Tab-separated table of C-alpha atoms and ligand atoms in Angstrom:
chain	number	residue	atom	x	y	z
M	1	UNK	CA	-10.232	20.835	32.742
M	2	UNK	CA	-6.547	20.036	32.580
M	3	UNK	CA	-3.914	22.102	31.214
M	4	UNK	CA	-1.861	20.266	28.897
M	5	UNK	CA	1.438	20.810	26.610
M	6	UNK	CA	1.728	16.779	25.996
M	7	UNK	CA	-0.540	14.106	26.394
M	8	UNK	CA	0.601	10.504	27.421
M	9	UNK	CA	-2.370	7.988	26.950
M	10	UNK	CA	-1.673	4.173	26.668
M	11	UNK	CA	-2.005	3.612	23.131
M	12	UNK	CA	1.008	4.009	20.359
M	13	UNK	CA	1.858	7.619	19.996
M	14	UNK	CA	2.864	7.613	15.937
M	15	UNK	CA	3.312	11.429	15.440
M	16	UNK	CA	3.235	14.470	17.187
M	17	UNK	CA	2.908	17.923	15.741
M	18	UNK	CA	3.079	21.618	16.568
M	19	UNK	CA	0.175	21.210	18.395
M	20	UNK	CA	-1.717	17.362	17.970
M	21	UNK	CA	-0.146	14.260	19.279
M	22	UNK	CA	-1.777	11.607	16.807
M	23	UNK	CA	-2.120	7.832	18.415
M	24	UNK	CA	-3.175	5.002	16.724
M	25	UNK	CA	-5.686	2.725	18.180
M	26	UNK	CA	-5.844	-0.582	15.619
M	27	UNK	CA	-5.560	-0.631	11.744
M	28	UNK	CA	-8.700	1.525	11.370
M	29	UNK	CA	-8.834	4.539	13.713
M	30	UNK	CA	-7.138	7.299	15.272
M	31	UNK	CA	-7.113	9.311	18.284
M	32	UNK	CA	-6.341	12.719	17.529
M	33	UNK	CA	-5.156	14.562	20.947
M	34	UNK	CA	-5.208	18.434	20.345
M	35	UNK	CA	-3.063	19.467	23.385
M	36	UNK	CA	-2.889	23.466	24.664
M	37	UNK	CA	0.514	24.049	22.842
M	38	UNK	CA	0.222	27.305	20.880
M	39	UNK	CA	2.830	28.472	17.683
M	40	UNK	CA	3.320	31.640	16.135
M	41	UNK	CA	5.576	32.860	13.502
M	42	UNK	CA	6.199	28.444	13.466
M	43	UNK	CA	7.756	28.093	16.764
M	44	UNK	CA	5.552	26.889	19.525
M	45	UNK	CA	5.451	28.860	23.236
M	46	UNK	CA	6.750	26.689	26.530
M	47	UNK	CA	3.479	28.089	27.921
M	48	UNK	CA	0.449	25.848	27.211
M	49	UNK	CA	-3.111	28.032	26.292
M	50	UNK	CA	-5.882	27.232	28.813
M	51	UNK	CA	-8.803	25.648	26.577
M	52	UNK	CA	-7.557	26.066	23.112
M	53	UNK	CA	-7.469	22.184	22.705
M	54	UNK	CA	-10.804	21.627	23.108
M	55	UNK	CA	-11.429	24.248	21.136
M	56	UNK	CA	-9.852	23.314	18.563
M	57	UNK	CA	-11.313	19.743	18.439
M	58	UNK	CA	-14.902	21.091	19.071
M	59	UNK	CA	-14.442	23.460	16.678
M	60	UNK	CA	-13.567	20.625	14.077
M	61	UNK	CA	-16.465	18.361	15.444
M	62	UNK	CA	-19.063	21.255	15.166
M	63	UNK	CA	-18.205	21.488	11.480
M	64	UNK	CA	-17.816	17.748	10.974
M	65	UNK	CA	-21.352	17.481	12.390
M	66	UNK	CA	-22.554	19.929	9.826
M	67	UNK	CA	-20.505	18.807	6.486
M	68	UNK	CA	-22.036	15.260	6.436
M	69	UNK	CA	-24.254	15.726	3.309
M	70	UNK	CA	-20.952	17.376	2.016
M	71	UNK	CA	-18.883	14.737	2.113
M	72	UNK	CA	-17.572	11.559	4.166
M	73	UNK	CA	-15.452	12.638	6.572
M	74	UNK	CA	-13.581	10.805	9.825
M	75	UNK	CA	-15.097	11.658	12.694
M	76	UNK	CA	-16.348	9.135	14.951
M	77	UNK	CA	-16.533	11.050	18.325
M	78	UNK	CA	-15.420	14.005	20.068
M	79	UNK	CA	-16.912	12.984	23.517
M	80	UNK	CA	-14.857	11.298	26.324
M	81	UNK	CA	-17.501	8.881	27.249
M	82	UNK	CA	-18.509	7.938	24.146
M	83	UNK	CA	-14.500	7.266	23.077
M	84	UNK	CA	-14.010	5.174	26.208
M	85	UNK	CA	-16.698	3.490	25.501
M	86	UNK	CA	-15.441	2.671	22.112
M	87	UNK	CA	-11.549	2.024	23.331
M	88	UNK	CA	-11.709	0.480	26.512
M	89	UNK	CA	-7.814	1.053	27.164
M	90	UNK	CA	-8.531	5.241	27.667
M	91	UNK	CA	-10.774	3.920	31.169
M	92	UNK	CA	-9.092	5.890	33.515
M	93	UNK	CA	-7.538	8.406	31.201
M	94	UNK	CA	-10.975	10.571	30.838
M	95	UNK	CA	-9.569	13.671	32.622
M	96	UNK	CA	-7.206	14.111	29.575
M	97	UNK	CA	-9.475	13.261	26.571
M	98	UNK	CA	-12.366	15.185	27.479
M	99	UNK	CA	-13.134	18.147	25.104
M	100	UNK	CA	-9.182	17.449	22.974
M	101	UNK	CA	-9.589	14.142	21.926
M	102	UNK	CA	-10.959	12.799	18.525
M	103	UNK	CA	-11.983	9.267	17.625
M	104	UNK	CA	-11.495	8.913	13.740
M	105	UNK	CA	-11.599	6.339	10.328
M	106	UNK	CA	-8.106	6.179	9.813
M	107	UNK	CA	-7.218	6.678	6.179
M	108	UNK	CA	-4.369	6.304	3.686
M	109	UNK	CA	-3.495	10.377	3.520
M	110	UNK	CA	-3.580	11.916	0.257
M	111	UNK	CA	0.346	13.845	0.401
M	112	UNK	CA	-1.741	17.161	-0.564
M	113	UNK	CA	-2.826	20.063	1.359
M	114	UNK	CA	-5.778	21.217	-0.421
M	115	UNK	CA	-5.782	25.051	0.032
M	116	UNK	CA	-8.455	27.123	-0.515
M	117	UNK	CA	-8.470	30.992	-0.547
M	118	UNK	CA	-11.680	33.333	-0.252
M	119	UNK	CA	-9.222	36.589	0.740
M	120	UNK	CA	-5.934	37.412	-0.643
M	121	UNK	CA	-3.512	37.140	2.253
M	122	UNK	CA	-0.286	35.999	3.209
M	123	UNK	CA	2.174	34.108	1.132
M	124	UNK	CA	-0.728	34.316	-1.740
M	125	UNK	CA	-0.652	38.051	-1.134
M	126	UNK	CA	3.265	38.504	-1.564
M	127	UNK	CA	3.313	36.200	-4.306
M	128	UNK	CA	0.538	38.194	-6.062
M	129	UNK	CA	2.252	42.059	-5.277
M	130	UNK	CA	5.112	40.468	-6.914
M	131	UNK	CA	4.223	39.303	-10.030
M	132	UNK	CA	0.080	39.325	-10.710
M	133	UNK	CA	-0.293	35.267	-9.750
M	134	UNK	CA	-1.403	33.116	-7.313
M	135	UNK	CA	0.222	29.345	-7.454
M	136	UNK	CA	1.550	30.638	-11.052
M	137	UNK	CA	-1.591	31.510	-12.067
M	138	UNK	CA	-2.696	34.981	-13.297
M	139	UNK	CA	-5.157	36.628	-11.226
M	140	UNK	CA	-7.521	39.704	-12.596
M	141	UNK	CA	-5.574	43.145	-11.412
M	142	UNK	CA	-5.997	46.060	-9.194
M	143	UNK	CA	-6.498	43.477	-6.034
M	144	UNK	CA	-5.351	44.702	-3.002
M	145	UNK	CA	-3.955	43.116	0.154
M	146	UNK	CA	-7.056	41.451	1.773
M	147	UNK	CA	-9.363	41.513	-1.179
M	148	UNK	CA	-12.469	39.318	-1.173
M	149	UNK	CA	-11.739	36.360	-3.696
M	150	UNK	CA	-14.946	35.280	-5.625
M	151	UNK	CA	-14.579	32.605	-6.762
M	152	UNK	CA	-11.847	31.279	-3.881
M	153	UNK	CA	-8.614	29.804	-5.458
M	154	UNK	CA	-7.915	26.905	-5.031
M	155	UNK	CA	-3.942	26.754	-4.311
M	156	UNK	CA	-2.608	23.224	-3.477
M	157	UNK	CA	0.471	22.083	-1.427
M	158	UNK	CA	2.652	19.908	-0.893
M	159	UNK	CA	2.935	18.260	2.510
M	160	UNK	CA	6.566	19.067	3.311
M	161	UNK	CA	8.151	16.610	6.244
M	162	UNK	CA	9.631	19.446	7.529
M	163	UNK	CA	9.652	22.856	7.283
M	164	UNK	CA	7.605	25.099	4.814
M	165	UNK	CA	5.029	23.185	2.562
M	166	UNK	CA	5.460	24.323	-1.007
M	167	UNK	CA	2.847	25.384	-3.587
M	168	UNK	CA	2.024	23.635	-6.362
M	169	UNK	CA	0.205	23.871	-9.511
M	170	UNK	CA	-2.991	21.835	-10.295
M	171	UNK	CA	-1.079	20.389	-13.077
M	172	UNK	CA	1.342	19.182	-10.385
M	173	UNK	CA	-1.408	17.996	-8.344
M	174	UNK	CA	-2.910	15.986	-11.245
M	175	UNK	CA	0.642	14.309	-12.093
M	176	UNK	CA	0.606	13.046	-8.124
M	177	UNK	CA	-2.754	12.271	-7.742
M	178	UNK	CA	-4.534	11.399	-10.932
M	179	UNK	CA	-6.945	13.840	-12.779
M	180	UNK	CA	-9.840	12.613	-11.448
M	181	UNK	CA	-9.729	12.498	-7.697
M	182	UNK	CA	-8.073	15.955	-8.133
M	183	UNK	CA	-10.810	17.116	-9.930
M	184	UNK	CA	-13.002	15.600	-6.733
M	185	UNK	CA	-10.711	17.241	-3.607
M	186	UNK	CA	-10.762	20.871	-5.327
M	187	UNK	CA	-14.854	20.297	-6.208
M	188	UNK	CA	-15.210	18.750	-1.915
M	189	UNK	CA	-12.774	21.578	-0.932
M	190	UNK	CA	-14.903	24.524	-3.110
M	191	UNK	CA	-18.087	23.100	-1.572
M	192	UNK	CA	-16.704	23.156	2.090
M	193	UNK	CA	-15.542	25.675	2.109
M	194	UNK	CA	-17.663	28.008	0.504
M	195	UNK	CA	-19.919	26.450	3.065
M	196	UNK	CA	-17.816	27.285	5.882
M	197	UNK	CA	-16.696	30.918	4.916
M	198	UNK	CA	-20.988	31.765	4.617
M	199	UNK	CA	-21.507	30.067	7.895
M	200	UNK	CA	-18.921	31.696	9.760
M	201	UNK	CA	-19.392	35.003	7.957
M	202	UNK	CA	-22.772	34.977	9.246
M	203	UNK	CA	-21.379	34.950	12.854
M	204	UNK	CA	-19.230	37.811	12.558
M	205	UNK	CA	-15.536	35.597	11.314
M	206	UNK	CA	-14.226	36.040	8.251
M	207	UNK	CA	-12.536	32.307	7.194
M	208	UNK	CA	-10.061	33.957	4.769
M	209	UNK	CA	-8.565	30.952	3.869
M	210	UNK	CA	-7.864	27.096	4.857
M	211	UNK	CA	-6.683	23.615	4.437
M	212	UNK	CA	-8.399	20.543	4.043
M	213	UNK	CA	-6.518	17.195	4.417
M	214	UNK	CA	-8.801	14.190	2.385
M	215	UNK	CA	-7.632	10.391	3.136
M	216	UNK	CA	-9.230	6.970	1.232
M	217	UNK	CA	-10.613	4.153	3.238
M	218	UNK	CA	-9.749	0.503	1.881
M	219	UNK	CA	-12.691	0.610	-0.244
M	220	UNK	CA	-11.248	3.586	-2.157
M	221	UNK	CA	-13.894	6.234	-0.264
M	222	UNK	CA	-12.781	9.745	-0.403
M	223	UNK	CA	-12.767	10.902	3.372
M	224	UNK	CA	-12.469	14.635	4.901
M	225	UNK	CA	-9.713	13.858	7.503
M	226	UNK	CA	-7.537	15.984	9.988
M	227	UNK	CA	-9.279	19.273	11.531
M	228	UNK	CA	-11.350	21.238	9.548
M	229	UNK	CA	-11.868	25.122	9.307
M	230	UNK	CA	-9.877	25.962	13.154
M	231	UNK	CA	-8.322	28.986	14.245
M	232	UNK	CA	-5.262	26.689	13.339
M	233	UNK	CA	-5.665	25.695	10.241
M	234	UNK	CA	-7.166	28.585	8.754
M	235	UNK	CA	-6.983	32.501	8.638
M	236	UNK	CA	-9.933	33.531	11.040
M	237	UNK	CA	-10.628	37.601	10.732
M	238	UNK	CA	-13.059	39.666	12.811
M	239	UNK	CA	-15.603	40.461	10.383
M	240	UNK	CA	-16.159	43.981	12.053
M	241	UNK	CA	-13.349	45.910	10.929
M	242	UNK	CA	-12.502	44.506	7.919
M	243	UNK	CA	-10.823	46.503	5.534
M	244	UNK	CA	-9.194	45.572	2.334
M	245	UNK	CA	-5.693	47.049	1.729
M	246	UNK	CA	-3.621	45.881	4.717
M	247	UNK	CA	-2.870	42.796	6.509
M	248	UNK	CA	-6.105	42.109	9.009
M	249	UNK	CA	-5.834	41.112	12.664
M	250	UNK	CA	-5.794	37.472	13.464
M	251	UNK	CA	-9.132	36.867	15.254
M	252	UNK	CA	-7.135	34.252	18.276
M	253	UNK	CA	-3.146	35.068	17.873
M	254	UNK	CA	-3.284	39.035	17.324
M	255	UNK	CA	-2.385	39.464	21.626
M	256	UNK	CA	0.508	36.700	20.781
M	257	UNK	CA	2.393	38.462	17.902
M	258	UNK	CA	1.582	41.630	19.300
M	259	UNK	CA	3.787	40.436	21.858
M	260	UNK	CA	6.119	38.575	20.511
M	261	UNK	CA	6.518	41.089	17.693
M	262	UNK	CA	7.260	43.707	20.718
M	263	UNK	CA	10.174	41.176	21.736
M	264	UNK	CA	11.273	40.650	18.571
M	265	UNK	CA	12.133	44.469	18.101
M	266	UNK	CA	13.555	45.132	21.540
M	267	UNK	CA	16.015	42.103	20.678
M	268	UNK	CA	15.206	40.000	23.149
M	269	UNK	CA	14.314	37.436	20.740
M	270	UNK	CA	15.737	36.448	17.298
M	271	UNK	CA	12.550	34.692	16.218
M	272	UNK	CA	13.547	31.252	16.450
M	273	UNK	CA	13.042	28.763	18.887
M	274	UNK	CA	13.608	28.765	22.221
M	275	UNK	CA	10.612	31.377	22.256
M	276	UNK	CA	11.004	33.846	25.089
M	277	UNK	CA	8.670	33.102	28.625
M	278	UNK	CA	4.937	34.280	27.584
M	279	UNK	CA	3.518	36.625	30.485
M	280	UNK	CA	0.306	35.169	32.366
M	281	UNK	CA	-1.499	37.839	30.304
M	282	UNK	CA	-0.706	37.315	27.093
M	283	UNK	CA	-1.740	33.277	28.240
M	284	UNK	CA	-5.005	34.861	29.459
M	285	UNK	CA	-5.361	36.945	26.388
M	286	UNK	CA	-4.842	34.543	23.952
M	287	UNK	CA	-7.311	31.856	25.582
M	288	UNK	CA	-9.946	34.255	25.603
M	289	UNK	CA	-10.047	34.559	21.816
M	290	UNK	CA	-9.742	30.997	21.564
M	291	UNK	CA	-12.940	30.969	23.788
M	292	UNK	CA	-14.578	33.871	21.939
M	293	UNK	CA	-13.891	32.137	18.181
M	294	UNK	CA	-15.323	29.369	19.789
M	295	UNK	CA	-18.203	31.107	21.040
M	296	UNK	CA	-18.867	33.621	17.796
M	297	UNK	CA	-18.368	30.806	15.479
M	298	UNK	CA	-21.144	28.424	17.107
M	299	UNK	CA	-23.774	30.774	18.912
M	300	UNK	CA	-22.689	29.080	22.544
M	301	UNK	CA	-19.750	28.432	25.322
M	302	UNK	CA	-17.556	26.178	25.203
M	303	UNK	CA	-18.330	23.502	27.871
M	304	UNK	CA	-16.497	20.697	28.511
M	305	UNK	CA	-16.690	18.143	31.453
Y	1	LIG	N1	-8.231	10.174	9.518
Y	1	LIG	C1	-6.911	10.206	9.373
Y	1	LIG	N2	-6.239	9.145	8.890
Y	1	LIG	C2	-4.888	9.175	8.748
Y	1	LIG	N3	-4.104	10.223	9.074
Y	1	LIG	C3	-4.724	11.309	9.555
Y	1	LIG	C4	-6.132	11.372	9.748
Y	1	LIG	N4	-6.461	12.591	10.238
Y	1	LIG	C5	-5.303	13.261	10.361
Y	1	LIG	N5	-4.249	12.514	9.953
Y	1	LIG	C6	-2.837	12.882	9.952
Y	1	LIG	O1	-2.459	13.119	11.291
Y	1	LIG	C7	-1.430	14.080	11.321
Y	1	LIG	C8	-1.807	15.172	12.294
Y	1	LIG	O2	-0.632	15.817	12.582
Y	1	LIG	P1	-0.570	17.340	12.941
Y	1	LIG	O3	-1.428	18.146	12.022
Y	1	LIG	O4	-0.782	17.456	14.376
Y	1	LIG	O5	0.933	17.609	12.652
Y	1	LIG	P2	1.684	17.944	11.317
Y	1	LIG	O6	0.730	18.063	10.165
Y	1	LIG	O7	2.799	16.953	11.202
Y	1	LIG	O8	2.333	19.309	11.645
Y	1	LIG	P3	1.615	20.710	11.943
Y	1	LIG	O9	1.606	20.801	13.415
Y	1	LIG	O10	2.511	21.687	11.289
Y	1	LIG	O11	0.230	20.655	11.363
Y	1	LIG	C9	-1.265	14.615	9.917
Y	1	LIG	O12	-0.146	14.005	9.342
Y	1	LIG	C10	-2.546	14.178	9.223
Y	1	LIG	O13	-2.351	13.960	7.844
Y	2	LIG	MG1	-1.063	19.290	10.278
């Protein structure tokens, strides 16, 4: 398994983010490359994370695979073989697609992020201590930091093109998007992920809260793109331990800030990029709850050859 902070494959690279480099392969799919880059507090470490891309795409595929009576989504493989076999240009390339890459529908991207939340946490949490609502709405009182959320909120965003996305309200959301495929992302994002939060829940994570990405095909189908329900794009809690009225340990970056946090305080960093060097065991740490949300989350190790 290579280690890997940017892939170079022979196809057009058209984006890369904190952590994906996105190529496109003709008009109607994508490969999606998750490399081993790792952020925290937004600014990605030098040091890449043994195994966390293939995580996070086997994560993604492992929910893809079960989310198909859900909805349509864009996977079209998550194995090396089966992606060379599909675009004959990655031949010789295998040793850096196996276990990170993603073959996918491309679609035209809906410019939302469609939030969900099952715990209060996080920007929803200091927005609520503040002034009783989430995304301007008024939420019942007495919650605490961490409270369960039944039913989730749904909390849209905008997709910002750089820095923070923004919240929005639903009636912003309709006003972009039209009231009736808003109506059908927040109904596709309730059912997934009230799906995914009983799944994982049942294997000891708590999915506090996530993002969902949707895209249209030509023929105007709604399709689940992006990743879904990751350690990155969602708040992943140890279930044991849980306690409502303080923030809760991240389930894969808790070693990272820890550290970082230390760093922070001692002044040898100022909490913006360049980070500072990550010690091999704060790498080691941090790929080993990668490897363990991996493992909790789907009942088996993560293999990859
Ligand atoms: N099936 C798809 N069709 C079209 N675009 C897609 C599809 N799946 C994912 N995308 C897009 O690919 C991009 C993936 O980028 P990525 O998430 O790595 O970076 P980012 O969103 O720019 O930044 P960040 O690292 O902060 O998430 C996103 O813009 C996403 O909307
Ligand atoms: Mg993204």
């Amino acid at each position: 398994m290579v280690l890997m902070t940017t892939s170079d494959l022979p196809l057009k690279r058209i984006a890369r983010g904190k952590v994906r480099d996105v190529y496109e392969v003709d008009a109607d799919r994508l490969l999606l490359v998750a490399t081993d880059r790792v952020s925290a507090y937004d600014v990605v470490m030098a040091e890449p994370i043994p195994m966390k891309g293939a995580v996070l795409t086997q994560v993604s595929a492992w929910w893809f695979r079960q989310l198909g009576d859900l909805v349509k989504h864009h996977m079209i493989a998550a194995d090396a073989d089966e992606i060379i076999a599909a675009v004959p240009a990655l031949k010789g390339h295998r040793a850096a697609l196996v276990g990170r890459a993603m073959l996918c529908r491309r679609g035209t991207v809906f410019p939302i992020e469609c939030v969900i939340r099952g715990y209060l946490s996080g920007s929803a949490w200091r927005e609520y201590a503040k002034s009783g609502t989430l995304a301007g709405e008024t939420l019942p009182g007495g919650l605490e930091e961490s409270s369960r959320l039944d039913p989730p909120i749904f909390s849209p965003a905008t997709k910002a093109e750089s820095g923070h996305d923004e919240n929005i309200t639903i009636g912003r959301m309709r006003e972009v998007l039209g009231s009736d495929v808003t109506s059908e992302l927040e109904r596709l994002t309730r059912q997934i992920y009230t799906k995914g939060r009983d799944v994982a829940a049942r294997h000891g994570i708590i999915i506090a809260d996530t993002k969902f990405e949707f895209g249209h095909t030509r023929a105007g189908e709604i399709i689940l793109i992006d990743e879904v329900m990751t350690p990155d794009s969602s708040r992943f809690w140890p279930a044991d331990g849980y306690q409502p009225g303080r923030p809760q340990p991240s389930f894969d970056k808790q070693p990272l800030r820890d550290w970082l946090d230390v760093e922070r305080h001692a002044d040898r960093w100022n909490g913006d990029a360049p980070p500072p060097r990550l010690p091999a065991e704060v790498v080691e740490a941090t790929s080993k709850r990668y490897l363990e949300a991996y493992r909790r989350l789907t009942g088996a190790d993560l293999r990859v050859s």
